[in-house]
CSV table of C-alpha atoms and ligand atoms in Angstrom, one decimal:
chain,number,residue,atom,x,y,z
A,644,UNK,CA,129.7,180.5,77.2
A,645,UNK,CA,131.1,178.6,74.7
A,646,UNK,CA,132.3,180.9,71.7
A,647,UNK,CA,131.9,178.7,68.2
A,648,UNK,CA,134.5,179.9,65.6
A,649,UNK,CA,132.0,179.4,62.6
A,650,UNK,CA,131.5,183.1,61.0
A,651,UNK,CA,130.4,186.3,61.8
A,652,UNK,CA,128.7,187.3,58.8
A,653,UNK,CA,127.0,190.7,60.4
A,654,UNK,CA,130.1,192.5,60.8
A,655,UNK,CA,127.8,195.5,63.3
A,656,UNK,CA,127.1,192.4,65.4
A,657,UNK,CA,129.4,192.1,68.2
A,658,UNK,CA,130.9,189.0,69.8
A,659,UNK,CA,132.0,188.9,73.5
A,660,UNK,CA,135.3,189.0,72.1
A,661,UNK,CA,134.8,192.0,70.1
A,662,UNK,CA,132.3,194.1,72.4
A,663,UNK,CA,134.0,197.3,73.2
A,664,UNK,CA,134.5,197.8,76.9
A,665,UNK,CA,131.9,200.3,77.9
A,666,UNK,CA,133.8,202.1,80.2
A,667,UNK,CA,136.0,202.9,77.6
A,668,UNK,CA,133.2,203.6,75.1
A,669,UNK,CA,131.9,206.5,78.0
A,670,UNK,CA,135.2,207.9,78.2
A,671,UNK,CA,136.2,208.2,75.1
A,672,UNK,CA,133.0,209.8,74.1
A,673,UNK,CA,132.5,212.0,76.6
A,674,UNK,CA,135.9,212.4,78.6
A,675,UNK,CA,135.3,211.5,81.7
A,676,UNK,CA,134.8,208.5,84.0
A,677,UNK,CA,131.2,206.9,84.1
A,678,UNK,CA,129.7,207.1,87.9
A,679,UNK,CA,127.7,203.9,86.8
A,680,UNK,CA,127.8,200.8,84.6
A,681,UNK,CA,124.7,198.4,84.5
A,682,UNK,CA,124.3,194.9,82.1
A,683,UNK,CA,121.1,193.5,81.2
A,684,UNK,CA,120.9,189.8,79.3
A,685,UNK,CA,119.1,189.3,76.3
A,686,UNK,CA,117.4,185.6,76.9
A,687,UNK,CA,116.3,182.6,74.7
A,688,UNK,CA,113.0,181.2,75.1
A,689,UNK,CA,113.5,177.3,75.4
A,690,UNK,CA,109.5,176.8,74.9
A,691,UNK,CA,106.1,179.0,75.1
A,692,UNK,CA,106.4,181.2,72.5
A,693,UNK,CA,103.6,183.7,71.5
A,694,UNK,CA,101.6,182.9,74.4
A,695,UNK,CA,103.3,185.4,77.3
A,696,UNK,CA,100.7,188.2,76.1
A,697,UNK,CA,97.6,185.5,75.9
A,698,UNK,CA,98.0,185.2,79.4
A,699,UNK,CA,100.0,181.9,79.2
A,700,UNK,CA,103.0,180.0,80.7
A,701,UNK,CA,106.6,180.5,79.1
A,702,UNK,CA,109.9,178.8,79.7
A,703,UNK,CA,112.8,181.5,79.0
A,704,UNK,CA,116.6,181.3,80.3
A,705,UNK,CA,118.5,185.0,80.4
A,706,UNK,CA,121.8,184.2,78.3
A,707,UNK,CA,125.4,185.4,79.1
A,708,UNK,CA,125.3,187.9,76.5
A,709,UNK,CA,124.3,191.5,77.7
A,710,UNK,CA,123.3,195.0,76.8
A,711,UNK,CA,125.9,197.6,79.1
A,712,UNK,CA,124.9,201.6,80.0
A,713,UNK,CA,127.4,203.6,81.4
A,714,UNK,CA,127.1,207.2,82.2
A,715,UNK,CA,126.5,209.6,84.6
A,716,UNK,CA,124.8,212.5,85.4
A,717,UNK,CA,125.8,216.2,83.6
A,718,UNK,CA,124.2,218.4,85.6
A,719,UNK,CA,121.6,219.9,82.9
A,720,UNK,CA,118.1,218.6,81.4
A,721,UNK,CA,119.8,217.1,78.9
A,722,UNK,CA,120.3,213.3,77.7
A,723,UNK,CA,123.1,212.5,76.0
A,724,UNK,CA,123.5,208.6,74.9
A,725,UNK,CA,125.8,206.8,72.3
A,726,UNK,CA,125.4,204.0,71.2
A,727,UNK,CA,128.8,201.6,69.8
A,728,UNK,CA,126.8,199.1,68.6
A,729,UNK,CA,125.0,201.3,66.1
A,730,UNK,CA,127.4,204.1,66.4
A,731,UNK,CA,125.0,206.8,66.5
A,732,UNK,CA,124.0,209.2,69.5
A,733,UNK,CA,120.8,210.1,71.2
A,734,UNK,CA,119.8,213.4,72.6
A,735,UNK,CA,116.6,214.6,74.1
A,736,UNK,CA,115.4,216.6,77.3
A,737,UNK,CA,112.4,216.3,79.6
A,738,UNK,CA,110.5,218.5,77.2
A,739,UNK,CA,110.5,215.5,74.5
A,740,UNK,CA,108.9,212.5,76.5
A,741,UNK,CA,105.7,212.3,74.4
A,742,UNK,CA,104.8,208.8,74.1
A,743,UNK,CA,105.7,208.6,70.2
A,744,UNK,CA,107.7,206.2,68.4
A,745,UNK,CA,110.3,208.2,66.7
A,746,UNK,CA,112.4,205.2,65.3
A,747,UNK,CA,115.6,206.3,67.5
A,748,UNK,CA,117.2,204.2,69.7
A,749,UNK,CA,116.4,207.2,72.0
A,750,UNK,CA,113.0,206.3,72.3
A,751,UNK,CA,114.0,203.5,74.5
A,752,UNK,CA,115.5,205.5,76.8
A,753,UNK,CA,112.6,208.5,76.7
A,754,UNK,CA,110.5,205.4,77.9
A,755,UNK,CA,112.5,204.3,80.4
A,756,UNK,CA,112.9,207.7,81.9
A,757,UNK,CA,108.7,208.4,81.5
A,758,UNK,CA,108.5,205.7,83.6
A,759,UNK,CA,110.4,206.3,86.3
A,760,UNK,CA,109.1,209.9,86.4
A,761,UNK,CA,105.1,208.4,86.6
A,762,UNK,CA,106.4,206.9,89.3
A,763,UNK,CA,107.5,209.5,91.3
A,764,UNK,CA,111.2,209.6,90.7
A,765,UNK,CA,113.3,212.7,89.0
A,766,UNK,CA,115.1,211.7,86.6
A,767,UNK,CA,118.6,214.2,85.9
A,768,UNK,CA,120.2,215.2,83.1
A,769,UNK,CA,122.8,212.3,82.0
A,770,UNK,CA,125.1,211.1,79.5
A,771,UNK,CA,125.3,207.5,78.9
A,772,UNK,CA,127.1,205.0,76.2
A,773,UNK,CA,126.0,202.0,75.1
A,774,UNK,CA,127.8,198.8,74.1
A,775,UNK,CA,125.9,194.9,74.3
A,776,UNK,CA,127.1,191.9,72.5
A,777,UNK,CA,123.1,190.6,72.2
A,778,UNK,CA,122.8,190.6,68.0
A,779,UNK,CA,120.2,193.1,67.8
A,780,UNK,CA,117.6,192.1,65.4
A,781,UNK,CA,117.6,188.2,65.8
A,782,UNK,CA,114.9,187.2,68.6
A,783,UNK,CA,117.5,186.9,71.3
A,784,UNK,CA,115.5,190.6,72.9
A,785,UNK,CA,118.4,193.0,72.6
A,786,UNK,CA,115.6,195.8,73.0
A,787,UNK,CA,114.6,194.2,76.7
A,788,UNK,CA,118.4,194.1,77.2
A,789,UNK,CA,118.8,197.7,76.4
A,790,UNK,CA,115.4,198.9,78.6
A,791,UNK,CA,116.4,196.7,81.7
A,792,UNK,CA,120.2,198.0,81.3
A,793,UNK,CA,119.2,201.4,81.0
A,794,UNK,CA,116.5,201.3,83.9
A,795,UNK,CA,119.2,199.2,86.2
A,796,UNK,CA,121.6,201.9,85.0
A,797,UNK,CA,119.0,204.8,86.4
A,798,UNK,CA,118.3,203.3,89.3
A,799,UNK,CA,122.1,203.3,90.4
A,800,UNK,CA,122.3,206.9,89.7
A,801,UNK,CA,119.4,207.6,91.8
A,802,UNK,CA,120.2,205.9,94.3
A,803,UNK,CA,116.9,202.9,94.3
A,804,UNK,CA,115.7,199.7,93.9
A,805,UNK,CA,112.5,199.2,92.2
A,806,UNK,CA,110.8,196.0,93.1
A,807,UNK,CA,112.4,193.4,90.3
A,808,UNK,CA,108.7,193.1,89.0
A,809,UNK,CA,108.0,197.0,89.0
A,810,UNK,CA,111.0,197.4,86.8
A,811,UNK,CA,110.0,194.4,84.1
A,812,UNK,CA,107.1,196.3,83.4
A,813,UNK,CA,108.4,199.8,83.7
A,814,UNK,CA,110.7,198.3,80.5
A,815,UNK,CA,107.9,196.8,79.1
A,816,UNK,CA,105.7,199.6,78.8
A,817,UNK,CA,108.5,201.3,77.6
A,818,UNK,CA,108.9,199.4,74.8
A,819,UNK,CA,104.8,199.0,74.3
A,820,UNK,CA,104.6,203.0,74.2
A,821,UNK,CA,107.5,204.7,73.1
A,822,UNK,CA,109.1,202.0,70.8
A,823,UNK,CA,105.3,201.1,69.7
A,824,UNK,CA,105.8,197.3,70.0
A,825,UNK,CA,102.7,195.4,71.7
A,826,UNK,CA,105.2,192.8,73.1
A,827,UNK,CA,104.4,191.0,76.4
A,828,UNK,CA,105.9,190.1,79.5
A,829,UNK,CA,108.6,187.4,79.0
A,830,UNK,CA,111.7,189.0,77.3
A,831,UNK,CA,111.7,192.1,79.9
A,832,UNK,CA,111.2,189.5,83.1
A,833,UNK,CA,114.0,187.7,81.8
A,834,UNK,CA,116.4,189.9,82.1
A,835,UNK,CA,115.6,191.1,85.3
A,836,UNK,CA,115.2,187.5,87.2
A,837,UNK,CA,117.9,185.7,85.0
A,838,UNK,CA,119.2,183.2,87.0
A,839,UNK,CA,122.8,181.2,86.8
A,840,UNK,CA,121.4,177.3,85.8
A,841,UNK,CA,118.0,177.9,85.8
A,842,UNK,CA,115.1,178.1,83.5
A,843,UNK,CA,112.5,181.0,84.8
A,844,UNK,CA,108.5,179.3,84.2
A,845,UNK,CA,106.6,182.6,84.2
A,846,UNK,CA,102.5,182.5,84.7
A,847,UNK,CA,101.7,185.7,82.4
A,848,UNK,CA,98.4,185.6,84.4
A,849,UNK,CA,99.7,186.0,87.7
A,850,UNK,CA,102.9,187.4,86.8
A,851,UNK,CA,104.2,185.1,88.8
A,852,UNK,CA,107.4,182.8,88.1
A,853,UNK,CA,109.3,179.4,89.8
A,854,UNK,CA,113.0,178.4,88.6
A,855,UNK,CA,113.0,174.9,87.1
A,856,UNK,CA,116.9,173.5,87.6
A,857,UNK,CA,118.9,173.5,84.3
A,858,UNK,CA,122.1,172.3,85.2
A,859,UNK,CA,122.7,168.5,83.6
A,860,UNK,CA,126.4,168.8,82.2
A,861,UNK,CA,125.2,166.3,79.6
A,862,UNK,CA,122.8,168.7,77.5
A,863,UNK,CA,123.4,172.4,76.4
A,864,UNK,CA,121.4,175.1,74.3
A,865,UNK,CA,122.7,175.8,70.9
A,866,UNK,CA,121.7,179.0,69.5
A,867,UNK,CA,121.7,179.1,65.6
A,868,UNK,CA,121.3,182.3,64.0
A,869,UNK,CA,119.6,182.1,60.6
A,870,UNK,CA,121.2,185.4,59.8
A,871,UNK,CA,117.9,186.3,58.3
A,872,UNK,CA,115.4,189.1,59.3
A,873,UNK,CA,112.2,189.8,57.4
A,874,UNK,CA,110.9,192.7,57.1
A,875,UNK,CA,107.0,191.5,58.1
A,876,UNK,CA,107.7,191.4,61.7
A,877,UNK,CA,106.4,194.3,63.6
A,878,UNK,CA,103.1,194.0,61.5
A,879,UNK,CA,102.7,190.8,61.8
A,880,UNK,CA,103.6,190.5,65.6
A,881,UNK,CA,100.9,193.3,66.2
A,882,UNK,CA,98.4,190.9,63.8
A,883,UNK,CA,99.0,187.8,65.6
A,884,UNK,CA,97.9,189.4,68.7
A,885,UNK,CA,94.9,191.2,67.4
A,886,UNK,CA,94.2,188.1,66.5
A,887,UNK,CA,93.8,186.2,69.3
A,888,UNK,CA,92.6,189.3,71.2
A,889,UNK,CA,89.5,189.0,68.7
A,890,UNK,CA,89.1,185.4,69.2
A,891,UNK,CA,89.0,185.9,72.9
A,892,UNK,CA,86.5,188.2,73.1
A,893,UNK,CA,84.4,186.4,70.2
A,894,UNK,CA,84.2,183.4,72.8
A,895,UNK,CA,83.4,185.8,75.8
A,896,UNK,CA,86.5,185.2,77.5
A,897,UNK,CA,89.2,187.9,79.3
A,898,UNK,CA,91.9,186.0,77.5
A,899,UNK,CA,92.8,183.0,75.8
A,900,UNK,CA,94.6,181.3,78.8
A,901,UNK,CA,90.7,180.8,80.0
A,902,UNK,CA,90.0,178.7,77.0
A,903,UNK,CA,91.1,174.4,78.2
A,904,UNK,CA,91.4,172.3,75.8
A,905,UNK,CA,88.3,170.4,76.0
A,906,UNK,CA,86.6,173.8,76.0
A,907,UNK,CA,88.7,174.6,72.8
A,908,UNK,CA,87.3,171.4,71.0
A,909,UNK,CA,83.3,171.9,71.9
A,910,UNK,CA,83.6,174.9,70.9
A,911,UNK,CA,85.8,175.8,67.7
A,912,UNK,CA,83.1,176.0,65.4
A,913,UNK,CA,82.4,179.4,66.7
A,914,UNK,CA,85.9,180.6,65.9
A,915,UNK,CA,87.0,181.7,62.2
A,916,UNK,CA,89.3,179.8,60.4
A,917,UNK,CA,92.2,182.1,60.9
A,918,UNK,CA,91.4,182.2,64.8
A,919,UNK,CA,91.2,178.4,64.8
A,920,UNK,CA,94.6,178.3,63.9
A,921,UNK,CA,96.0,180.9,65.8
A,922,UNK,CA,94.2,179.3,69.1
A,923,UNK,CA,94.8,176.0,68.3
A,924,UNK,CA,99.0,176.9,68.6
A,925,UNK,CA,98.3,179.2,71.9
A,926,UNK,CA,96.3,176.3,73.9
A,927,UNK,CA,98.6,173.6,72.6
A,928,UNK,CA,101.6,175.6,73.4
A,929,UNK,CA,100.7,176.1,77.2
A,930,UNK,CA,100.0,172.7,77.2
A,931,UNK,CA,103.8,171.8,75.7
A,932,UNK,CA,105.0,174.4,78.4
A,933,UNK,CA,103.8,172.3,81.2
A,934,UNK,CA,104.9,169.2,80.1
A,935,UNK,CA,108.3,170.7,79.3
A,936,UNK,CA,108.7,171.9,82.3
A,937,UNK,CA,108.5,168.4,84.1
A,938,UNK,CA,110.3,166.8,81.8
A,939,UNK,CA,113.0,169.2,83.0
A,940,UNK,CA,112.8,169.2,86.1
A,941,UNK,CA,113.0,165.1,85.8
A,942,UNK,CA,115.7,165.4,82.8
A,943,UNK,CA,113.8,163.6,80.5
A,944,UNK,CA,115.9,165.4,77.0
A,945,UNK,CA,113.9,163.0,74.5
A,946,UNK,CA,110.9,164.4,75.2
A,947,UNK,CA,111.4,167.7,75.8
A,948,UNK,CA,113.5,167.8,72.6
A,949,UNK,CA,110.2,166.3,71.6
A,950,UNK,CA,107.8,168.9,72.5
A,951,UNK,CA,110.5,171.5,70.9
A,952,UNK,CA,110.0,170.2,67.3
A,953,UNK,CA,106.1,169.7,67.9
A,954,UNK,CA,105.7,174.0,69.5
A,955,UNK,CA,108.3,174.6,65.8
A,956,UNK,CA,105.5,172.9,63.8
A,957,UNK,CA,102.9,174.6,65.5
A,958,UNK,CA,103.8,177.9,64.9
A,959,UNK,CA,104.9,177.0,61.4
A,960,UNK,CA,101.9,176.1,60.8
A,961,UNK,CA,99.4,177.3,62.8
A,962,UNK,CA,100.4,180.6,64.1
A,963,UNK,CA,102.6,181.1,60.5
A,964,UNK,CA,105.6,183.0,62.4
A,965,UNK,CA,108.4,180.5,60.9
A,966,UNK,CA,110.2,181.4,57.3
A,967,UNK,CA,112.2,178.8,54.9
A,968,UNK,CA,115.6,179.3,56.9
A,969,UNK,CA,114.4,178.5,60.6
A,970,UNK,CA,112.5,175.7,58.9
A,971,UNK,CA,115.4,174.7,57.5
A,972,UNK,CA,117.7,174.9,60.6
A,973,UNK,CA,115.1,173.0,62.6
A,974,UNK,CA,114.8,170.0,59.4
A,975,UNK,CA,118.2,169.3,59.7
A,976,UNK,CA,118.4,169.1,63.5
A,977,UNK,CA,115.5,166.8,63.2
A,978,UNK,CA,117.4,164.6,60.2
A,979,UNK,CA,120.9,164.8,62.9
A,980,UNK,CA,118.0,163.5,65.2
A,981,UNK,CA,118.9,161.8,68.9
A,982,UNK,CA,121.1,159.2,66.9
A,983,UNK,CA,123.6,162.3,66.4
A,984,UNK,CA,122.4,164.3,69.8
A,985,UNK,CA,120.0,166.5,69.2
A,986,UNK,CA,117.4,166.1,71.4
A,987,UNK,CA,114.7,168.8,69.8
A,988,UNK,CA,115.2,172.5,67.8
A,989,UNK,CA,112.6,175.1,67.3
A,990,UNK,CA,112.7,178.6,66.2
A,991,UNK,CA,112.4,181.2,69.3
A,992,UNK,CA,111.5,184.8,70.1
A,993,UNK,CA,109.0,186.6,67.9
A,994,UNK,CA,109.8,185.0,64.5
A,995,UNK,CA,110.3,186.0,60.7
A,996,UNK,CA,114.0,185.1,61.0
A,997,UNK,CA,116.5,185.0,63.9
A,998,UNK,CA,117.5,182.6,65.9
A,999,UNK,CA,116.5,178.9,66.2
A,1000,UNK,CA,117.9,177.2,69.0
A,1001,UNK,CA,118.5,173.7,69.6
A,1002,UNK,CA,118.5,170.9,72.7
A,1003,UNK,CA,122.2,169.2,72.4
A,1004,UNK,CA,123.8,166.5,73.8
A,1005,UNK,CA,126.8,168.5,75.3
A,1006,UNK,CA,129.4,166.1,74.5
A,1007,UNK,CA,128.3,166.1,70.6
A,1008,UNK,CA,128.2,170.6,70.5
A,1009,UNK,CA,131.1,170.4,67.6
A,1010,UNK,CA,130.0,168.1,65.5
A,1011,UNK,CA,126.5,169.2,65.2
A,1012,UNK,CA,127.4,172.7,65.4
A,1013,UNK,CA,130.0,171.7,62.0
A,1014,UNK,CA,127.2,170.0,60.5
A,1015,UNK,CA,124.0,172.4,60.5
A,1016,UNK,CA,126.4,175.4,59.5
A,1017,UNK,CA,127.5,173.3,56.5
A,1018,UNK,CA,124.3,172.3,55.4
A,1019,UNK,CA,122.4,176.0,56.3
A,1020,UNK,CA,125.2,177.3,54.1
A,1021,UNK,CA,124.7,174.8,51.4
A,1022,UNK,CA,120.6,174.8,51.2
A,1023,UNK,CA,120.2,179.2,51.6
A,1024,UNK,CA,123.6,179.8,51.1
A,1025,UNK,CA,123.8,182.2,54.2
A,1026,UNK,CA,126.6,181.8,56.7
A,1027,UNK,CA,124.3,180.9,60.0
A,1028,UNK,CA,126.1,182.3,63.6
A,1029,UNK,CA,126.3,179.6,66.7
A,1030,UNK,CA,127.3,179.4,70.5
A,1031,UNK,CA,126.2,177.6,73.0
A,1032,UNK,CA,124.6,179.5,76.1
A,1033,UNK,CA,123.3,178.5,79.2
A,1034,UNK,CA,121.4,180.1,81.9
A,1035,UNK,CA,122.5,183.2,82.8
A,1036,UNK,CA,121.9,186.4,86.3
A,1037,UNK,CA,119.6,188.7,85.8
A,1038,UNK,CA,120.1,192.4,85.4
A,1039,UNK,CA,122.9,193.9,87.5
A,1040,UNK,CA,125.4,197.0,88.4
A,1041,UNK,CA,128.9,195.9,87.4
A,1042,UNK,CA,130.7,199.5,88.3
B,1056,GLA,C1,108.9,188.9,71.3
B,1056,GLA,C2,108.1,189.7,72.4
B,1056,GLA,C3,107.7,188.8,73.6
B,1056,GLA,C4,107.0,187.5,73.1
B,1056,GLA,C5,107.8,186.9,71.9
B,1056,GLA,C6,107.1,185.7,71.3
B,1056,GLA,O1,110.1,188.5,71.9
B,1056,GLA,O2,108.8,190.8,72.9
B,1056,GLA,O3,106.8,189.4,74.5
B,1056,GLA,O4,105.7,187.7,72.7
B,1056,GLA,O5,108.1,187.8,70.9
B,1056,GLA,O6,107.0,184.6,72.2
């Protein structure tokens, strides 16, 4: 990755360069050596956004920016965990794995470890630090980072693989139960099947997934973070999915994916106007996921830069996840436009602030990266946060 020397205006936010070693971060805590260190990668989603728990198709990359666990086991019921990011510790035992949000950072774990113990596997007493250089807090999953870590991180201690798709949704309904977050699929699946130069298409109905090459030199991702996070978003995120949950089942169906779009248009008038809307983004959106993806795979930037703008504008408007800043961010990548390379820009993850990220001619990353900070700084007069990422492994054991 390419590290852009703009700002860091969330000093808690770490930087590859300034991510304390983990190792380090175990020993110095607890005094000892870690038997274990696992990394997880937060991920971007280039296109498909709000659809993974509608049953739909989503385009996500993991990034080369990770969540670490180190630890070990300490011979007790106890779990110990500390986290440098937040610098603040964790400590539970297998008495306190009721599946209730108790707004810790621990809760993460007590899901992790839940799961593992419904399926059959003791979990032992351990001690763990964390440390991850994924912003928390700005749609780029730092919470899937930290449950896929901390799962890869148990599954070295005990000694076993789970099946890669076993362990997405082990994380998942971790963070569905014990963090109390209705999220789907996508961010957890990411970070498990990550791959170097590729983009991961994921069928949320099947739960099934192909790689789609990402590897021209010519074009990279630029993440721009809006530096913003409003408050609405676990509300909301819950709403949107009610939502189309209601929608669904007011048209008879299991789940919006079995809605096409001719259906969609014979039959709209049976929908209320706020489930028009939020419809008319999720079919759309599958339908920009498709064509994405082959415009990919055939390296066709303009319109897939294309379809980016047109999913922003969709869930600005329709699915109303966007705020002023990302707008912003993505209006003045449109204005740079493919005369000054940039291909397409939309806002990605869940929404109400974070991250935006934008298609780039490669050979163009300074200029435009110079440019949009200027003008995000002039217009909210917040310092945005950029580097460029690009496909990134999966979930692995690195000691
Ligand atoms: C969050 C959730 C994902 C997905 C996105 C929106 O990241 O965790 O499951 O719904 O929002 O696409």
């Amino acid at each position: 990755m390419v590290w852009i020397e703009f700002m860091t205006q969330e000093s808690s936010q770490c930087t590859p360069e300034t991510m304390p070693d983990p190792e380090g971060v175990f020993r110095a805590r607890f005094g000892r050596k870690p038997g274990w260190i696992a990394a997880a990668p937060g991920r971007v989603n280039l296109i498909g956004e709000h659809v993974d728990y509608n049953d739909g198709l989503v385009l996500p990359m993991a990034i080369d920016r990770s969540c670490h666990v180190a630890g070990g086991p300490n011979d007790s019921n106890e779990f110990v965990i500390y986290s440098a990011q937040r610098d603040e510790e964790a400590r539970f035992s297998l008495d306190d794995m009721s599946p209730e949000p108790t707004g810790s950072f621990g809760d993460y774990f007590r899901g992790i470890i839940a799961g593992f113990q419904t399926r059959g596997h003791e979990v032992p007493g351990f001690q763990a630090a964390l440390s991850s250089d994924v912003p928390i807090g700005s749609g780029l999953s730092s919470s899937a980072a930290l449950e896929v870590a901390a799962a890869t991180f148990i599954e070295a201690m005990l000694g076993i693989e789970l099946a890669p798709l076993e362990k997405a949704l082990l994380c998942q309904q971790a963070e569905q139960k014990f963090v109390g977050v209705p999220c789907g699929l996508m961010d957890q699946y990411a970070s498990v099947f990550g791959k170097s130069d590729q983009l991961i298409l994921l069928d949320c109905e099947t739960e099934e997934s192909r790689y789609v090459p990402f590897d021209d030199p010519a074009v990279g991702v630029l993440v721009i973070n809006s530096n913003v996070h409003h408050q609405l978003d676990d509300g909301q995120y819950a709403l949107r999915r009610q939502q189309c949950e209601a929608a669904a089942a007011r048209l008879g169906l299991l789940s919006l994916r079995h809605l096409s779009p001719e259906d969609f248009e014979n039959r709209s008038a049976e929908l209320e106007p706020i489930e028009l809307r939020r419809v008319r983004h999720v079919i759309s959106e599958n339908e920009r996921t498709k064509a994405a993806a082959e415009a990919i795979a055939r390296r066709d930037w303009r319109l897939t830069g294309d379809l980016m703008f047109q999913s922003h504008s969709s869930l600005r408007d329709d699915y109303q996840v966007s705020c002023d800043e990302l707008d912003a961010i993505v209006e003045l990548c449109r204005t740079i436009g493919e005369e000054g390379g940039v291909h397409g820009c939309r806002m990605t993850g869940a929404g109400f602030g974070g991250c935006a990220i934008a298609l780039i001619r490669a050979d163009q990353t300074d200029i435009i990266a110079a440019r949009v900070s200027e003008e995000y700084g002039r217009l909210t007069g917040i310092k945005p946060t950029l580097f460029t990422t690009r496909p990134a492994e999966g979930a692995r054991v690195i000691g």
